[in-house]
Coordinates of N, CA and C in Angstrom, one line a residue:
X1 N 0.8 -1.2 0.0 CA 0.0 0.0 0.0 C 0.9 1.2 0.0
X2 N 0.7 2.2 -1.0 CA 1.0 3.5 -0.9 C 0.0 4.7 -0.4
X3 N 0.1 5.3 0.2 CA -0.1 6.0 1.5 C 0.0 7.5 0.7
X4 N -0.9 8.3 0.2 CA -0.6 9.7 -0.6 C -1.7 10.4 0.6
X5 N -0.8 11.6 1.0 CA -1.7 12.8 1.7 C -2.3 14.2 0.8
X6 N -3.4 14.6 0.9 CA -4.0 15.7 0.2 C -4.7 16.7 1.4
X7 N -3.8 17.2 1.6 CA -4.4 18.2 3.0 C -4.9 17.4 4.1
X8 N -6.0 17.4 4.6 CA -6.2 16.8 6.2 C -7.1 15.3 5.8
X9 N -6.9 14.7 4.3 CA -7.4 13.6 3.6 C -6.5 12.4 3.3
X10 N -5.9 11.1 3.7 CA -5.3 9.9 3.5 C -5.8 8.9 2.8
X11 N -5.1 8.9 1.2 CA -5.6 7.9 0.5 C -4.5 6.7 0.3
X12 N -5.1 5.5 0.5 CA -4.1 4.4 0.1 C -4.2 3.7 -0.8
X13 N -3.4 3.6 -1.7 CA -3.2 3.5 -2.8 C -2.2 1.2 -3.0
X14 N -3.4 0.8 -3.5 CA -2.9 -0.5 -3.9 C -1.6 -1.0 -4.9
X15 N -0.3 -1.1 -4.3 CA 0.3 -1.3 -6.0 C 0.8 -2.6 -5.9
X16 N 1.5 -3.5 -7.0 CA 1.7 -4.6 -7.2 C 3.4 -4.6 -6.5
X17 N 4.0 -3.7 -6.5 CA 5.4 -3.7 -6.1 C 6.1 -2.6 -6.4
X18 N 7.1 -2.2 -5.7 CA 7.8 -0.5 -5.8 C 8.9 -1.0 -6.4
X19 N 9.5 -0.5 -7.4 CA 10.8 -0.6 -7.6 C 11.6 0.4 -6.8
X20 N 12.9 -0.5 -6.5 CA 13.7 0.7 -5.3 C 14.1 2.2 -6.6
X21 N 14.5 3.2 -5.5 CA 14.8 4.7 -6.5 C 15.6 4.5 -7.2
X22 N 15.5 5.1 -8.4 CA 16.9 4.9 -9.7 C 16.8 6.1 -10.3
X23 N 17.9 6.5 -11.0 CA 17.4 7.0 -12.4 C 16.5 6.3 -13.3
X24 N 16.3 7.4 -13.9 CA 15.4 6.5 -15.3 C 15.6 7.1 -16.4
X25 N 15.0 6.8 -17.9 CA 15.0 8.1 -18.7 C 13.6 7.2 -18.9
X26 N 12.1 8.3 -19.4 CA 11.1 8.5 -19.5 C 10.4 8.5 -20.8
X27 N 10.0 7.7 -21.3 CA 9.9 7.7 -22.9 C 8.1 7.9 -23.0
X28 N 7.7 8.8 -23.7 CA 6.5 9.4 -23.7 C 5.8 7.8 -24.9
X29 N 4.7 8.1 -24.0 CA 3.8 7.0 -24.9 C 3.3 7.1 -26.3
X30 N 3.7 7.8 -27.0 CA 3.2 7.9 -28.3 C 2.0 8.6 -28.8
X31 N 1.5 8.2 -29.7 CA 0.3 8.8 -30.4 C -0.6 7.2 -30.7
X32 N -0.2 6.2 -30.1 CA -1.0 5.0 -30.1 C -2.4 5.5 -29.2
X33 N -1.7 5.7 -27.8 CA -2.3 6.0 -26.3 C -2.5 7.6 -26.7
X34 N -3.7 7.6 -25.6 CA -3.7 8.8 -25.4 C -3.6 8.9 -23.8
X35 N -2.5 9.2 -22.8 CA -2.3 9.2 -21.6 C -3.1 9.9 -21.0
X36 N -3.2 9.6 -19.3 CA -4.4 10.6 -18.7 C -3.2 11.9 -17.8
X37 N -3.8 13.0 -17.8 CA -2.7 13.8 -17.3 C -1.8 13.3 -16.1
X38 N -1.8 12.3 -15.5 CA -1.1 12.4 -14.6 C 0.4 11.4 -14.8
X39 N -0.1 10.5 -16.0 CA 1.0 9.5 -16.5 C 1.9 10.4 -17.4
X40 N 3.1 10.8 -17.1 CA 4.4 11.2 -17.4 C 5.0 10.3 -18.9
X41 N 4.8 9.1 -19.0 CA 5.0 8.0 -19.5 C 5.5 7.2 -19.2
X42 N 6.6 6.0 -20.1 CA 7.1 4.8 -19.7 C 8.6 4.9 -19.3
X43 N 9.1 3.8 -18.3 CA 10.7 3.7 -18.6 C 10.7 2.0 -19.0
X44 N 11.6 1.5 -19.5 CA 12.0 0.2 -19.4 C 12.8 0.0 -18.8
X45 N 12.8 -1.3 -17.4 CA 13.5 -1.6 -16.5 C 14.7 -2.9 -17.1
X46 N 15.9 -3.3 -17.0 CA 16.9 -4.0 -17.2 C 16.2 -5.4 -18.2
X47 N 15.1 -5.9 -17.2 CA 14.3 -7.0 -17.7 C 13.7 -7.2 -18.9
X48 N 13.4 -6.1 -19.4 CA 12.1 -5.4 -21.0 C 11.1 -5.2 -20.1
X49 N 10.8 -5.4 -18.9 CA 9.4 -4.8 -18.3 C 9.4 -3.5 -18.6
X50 N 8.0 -3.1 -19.1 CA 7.7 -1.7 -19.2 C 7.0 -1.3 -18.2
X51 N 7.2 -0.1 -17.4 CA 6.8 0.4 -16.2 C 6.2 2.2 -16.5
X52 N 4.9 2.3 -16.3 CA 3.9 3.6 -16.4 C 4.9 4.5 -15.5
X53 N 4.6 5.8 -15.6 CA 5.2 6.8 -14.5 C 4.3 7.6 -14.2
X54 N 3.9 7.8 -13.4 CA 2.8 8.5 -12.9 C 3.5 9.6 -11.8
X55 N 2.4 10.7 -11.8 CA 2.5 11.7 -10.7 C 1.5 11.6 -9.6
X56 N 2.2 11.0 -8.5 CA 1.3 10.8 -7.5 C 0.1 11.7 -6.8
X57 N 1.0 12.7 -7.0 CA -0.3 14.1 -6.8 C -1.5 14.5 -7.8
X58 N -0.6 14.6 -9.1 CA -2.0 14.9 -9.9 C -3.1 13.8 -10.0
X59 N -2.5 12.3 -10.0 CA -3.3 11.2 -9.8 C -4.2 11.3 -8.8
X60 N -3.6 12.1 -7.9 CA -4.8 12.2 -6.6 C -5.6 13.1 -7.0
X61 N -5.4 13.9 -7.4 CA -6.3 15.6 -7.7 C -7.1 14.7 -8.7
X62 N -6.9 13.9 -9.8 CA -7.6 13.7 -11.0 C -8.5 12.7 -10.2
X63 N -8.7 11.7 -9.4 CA -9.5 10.7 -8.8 C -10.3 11.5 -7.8
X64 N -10.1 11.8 -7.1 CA -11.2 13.1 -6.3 C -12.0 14.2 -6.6
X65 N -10.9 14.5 -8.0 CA -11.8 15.8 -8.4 C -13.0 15.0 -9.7
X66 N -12.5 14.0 -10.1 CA -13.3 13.3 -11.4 C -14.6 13.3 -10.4
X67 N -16.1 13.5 -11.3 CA -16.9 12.8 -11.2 C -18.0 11.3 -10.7
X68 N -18.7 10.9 -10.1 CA -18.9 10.0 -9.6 C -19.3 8.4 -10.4
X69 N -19.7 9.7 -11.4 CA -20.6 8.8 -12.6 C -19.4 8.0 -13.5
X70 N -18.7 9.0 -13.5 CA -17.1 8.5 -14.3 C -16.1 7.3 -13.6
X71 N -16.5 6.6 -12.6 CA -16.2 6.5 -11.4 C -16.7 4.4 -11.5
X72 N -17.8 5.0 -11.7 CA -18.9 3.9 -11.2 C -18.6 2.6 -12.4
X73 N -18.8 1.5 -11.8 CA -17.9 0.2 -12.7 C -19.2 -0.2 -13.9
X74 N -19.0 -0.5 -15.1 CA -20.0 -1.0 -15.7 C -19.7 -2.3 -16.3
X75 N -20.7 -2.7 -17.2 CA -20.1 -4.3 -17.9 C -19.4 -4.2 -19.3
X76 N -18.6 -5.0 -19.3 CA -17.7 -4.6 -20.4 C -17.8 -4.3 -22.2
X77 N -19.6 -5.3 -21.8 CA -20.1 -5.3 -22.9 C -20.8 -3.6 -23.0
X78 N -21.3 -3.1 -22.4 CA -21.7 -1.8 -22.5 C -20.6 -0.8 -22.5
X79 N -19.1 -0.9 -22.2 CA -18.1 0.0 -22.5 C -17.3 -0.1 -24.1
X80 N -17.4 -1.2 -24.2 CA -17.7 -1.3 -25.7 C -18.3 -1.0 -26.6
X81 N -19.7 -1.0 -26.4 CA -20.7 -0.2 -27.6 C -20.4 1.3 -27.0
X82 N -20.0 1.8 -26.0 CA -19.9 3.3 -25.7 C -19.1 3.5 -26.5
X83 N -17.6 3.0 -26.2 CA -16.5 3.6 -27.3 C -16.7 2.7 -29.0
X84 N -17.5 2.3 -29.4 CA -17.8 1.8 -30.3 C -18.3 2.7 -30.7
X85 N -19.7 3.4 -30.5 CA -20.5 4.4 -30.6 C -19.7 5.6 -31.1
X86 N -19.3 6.3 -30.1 CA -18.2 7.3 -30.3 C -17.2 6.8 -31.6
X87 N -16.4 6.0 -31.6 CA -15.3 5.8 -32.3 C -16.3 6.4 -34.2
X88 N -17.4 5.8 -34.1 CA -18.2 5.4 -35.5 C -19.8 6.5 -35.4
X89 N -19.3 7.7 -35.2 CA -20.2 8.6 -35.3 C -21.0 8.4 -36.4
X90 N -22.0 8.7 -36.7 CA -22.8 9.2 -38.2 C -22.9 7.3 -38.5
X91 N -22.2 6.7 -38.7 CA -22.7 5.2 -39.3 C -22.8 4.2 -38.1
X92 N -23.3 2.8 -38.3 CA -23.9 2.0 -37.8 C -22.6 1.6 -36.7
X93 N -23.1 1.5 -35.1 CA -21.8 1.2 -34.5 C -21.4 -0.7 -34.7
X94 N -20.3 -0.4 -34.4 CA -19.9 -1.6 -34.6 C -19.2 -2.5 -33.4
X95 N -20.4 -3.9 -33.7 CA -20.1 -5.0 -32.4 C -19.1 -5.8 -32.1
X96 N -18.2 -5.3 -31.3 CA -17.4 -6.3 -30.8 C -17.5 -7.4 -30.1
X97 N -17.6 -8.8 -30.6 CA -18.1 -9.9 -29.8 C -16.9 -11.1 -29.7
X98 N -16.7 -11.7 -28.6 CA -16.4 -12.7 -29.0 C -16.6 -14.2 -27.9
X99 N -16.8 -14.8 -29.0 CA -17.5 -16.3 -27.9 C -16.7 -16.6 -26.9
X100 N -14.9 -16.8 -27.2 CA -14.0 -17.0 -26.7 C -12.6 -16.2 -26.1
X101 N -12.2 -16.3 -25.3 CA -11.0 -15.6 -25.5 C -10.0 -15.9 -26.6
X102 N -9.8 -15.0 -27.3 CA -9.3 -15.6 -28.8 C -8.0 -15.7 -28.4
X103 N -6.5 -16.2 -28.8 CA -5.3 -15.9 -28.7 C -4.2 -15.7 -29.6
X104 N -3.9 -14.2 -29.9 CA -3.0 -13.7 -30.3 C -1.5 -13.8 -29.9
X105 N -0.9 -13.5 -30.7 CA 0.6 -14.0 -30.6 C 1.0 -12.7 -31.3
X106 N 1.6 -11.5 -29.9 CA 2.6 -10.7 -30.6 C 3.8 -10.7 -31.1
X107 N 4.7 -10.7 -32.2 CA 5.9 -10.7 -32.5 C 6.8 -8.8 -32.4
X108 N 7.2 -8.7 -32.1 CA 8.1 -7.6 -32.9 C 9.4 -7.4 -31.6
X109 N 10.2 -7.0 -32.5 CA 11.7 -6.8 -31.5 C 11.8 -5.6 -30.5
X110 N 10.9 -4.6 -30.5 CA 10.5 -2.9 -30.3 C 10.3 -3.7 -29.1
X111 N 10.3 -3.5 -27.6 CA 9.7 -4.1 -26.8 C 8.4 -2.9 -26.4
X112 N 8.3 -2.0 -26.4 CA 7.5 -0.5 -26.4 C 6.7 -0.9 -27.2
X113 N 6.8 -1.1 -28.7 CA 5.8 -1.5 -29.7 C 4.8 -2.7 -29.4
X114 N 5.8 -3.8 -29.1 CA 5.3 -5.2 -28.7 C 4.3 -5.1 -27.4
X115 N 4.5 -4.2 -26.6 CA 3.6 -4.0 -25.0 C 2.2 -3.0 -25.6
X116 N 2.7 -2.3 -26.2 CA 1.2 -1.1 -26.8 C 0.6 -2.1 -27.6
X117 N 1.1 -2.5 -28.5 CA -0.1 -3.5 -29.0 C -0.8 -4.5 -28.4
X118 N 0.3 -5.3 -27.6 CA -0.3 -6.6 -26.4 C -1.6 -5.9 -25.6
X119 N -1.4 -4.3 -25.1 CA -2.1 -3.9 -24.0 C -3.5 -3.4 -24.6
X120 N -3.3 -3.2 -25.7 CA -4.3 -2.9 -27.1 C -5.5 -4.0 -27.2
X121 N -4.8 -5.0 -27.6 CA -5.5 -6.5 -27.8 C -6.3 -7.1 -26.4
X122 N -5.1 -6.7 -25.0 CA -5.8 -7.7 -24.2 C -6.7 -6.8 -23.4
X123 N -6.7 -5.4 -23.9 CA -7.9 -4.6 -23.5 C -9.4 -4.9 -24.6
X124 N -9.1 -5.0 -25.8 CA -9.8 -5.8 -26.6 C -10.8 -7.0 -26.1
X125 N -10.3 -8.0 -25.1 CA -10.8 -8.6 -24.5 C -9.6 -10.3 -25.1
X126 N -8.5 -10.2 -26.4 CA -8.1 -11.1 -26.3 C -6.8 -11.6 -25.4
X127 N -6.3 -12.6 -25.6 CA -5.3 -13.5 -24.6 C -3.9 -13.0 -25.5
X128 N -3.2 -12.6 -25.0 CA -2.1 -12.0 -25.4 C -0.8 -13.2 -25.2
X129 N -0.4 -13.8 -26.4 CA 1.4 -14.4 -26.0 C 2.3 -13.2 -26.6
X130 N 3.5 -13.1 -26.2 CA 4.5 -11.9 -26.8 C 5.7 -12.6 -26.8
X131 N 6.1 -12.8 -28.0 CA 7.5 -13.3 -28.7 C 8.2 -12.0 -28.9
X132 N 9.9 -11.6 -28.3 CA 10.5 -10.4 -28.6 C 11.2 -10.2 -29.8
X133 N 11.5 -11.4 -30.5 CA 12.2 -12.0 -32.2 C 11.6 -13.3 -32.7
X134 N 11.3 -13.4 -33.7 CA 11.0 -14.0 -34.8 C 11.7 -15.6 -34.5
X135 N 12.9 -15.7 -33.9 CA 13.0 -17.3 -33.8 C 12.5 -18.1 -32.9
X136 N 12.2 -17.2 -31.9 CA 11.0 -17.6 -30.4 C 9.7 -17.8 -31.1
X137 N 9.2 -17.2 -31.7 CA 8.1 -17.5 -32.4 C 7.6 -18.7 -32.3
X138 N 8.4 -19.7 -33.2 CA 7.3 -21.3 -33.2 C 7.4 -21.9 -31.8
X139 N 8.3 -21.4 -31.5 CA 8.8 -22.3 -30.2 C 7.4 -21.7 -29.0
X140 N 7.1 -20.5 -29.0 CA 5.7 -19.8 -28.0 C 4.6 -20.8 -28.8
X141 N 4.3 -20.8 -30.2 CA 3.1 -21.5 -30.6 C 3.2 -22.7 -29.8
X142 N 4.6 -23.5 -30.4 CA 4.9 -25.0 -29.9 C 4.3 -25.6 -28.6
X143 N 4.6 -24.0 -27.6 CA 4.5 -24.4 -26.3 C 2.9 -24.6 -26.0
X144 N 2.2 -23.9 -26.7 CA 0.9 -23.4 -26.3 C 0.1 -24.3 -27.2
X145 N 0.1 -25.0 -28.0 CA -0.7 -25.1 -29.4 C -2.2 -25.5 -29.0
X146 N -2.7 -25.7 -27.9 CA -4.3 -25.7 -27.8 C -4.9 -24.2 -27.5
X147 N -4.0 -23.4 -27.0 CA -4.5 -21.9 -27.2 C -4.0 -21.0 -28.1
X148 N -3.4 -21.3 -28.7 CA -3.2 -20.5 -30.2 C -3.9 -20.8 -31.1
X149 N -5.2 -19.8 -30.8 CA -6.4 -19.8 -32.1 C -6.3 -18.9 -33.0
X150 N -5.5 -17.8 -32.4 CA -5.4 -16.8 -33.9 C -4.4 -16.2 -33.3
X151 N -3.7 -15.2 -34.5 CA -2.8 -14.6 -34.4 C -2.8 -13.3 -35.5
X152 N -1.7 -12.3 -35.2 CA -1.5 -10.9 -36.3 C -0.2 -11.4 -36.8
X153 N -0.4 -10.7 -37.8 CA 1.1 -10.8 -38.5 C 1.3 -9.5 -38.9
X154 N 2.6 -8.9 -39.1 CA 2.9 -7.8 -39.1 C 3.3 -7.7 -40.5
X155 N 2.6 -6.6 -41.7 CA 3.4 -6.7 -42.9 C 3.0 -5.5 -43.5
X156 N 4.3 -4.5 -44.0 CA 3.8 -3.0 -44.4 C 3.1 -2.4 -43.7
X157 N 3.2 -2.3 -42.2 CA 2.3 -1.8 -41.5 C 1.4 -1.9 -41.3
X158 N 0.6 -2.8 -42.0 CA -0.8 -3.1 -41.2 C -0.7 -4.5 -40.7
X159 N -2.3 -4.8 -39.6 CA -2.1 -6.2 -39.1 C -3.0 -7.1 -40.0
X160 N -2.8 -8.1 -40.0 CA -4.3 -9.0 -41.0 C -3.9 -9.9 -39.9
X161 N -5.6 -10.4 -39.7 CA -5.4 -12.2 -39.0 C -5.2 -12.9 -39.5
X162 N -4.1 -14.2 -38.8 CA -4.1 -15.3 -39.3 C -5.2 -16.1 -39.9

């Protein structure tokens, strides 16, 4: 638990694990994301873990001062026709469904690239594998082969499914 003070107010804050203090250098998320003001961006740690940077204060200001409604948890299926809706103004929105957890398999050597797309897809609602080069590749299928139902392939810049 992290422990953030806001005047005579103590909020505690859930995290998975603190990395001890370092330098870092700070690599802005792109134009994939669109960040919320309080995330600074990414660093990558020694491992290829990619790690958010956040401002503990504005994070506080932005969760207290947000709205209640904005707040309130809904079903996934209704957050999806919301940004469905939006995304497809003026024409017919469009259903995202799927029976199963599907399973994709990200490749690319970019480890930045390879996490924004994984976090893309498994907000999507699919099951994310991540290979960091092309010779790991069969060997992640190999390992998995009853959950590898689909996959992207990367070619001139767009994705097509397997």
């Amino acid at each position: 638990m992290l422990i953030l003070a806001q005047g005579q107010q103590f909020f505690a804050l859930q995290v998975d694990r603190l990395v001890t203090e370092q330098e870092s250098v700070i690599k802005p998320f792109g134009s994939a994301l669109t960040p919320p003001p309080y995330a600074y961006g990414c660093t990558v740690l020694g491992d290829g873990s990619l790690i958010p940077v956040i401002d503990g204060q504005a994070f506080l200001d932005d969760l207290v001062n947000r709205p209640l409604a904005d707040i309130t948890p809904g079903s996934a299926e209704e957050a999806l026709a919301a940004i469905s809706t939006q995304a497809h103004r003026g024409g017919a929105p469009v259903q995202a469904t799927l029976s199963q957890a599907t399973t994709v398999l990200v490749v690319d050597d970019a480890v930045t690239s390879r996490r924004t797309l994984a976090l893309s897809l498994e907000r999507a609602g699919y099951r994310v594998l991540q290979a960091p080069r092309r010779p790991r590749c069969p060997g992640t299928v190999a390992a998995k082969p009853r959950r590898a139902a689909g996959g992207l392939r990367h070619r001139n810049a767009q994705y097509e499914r397997l």
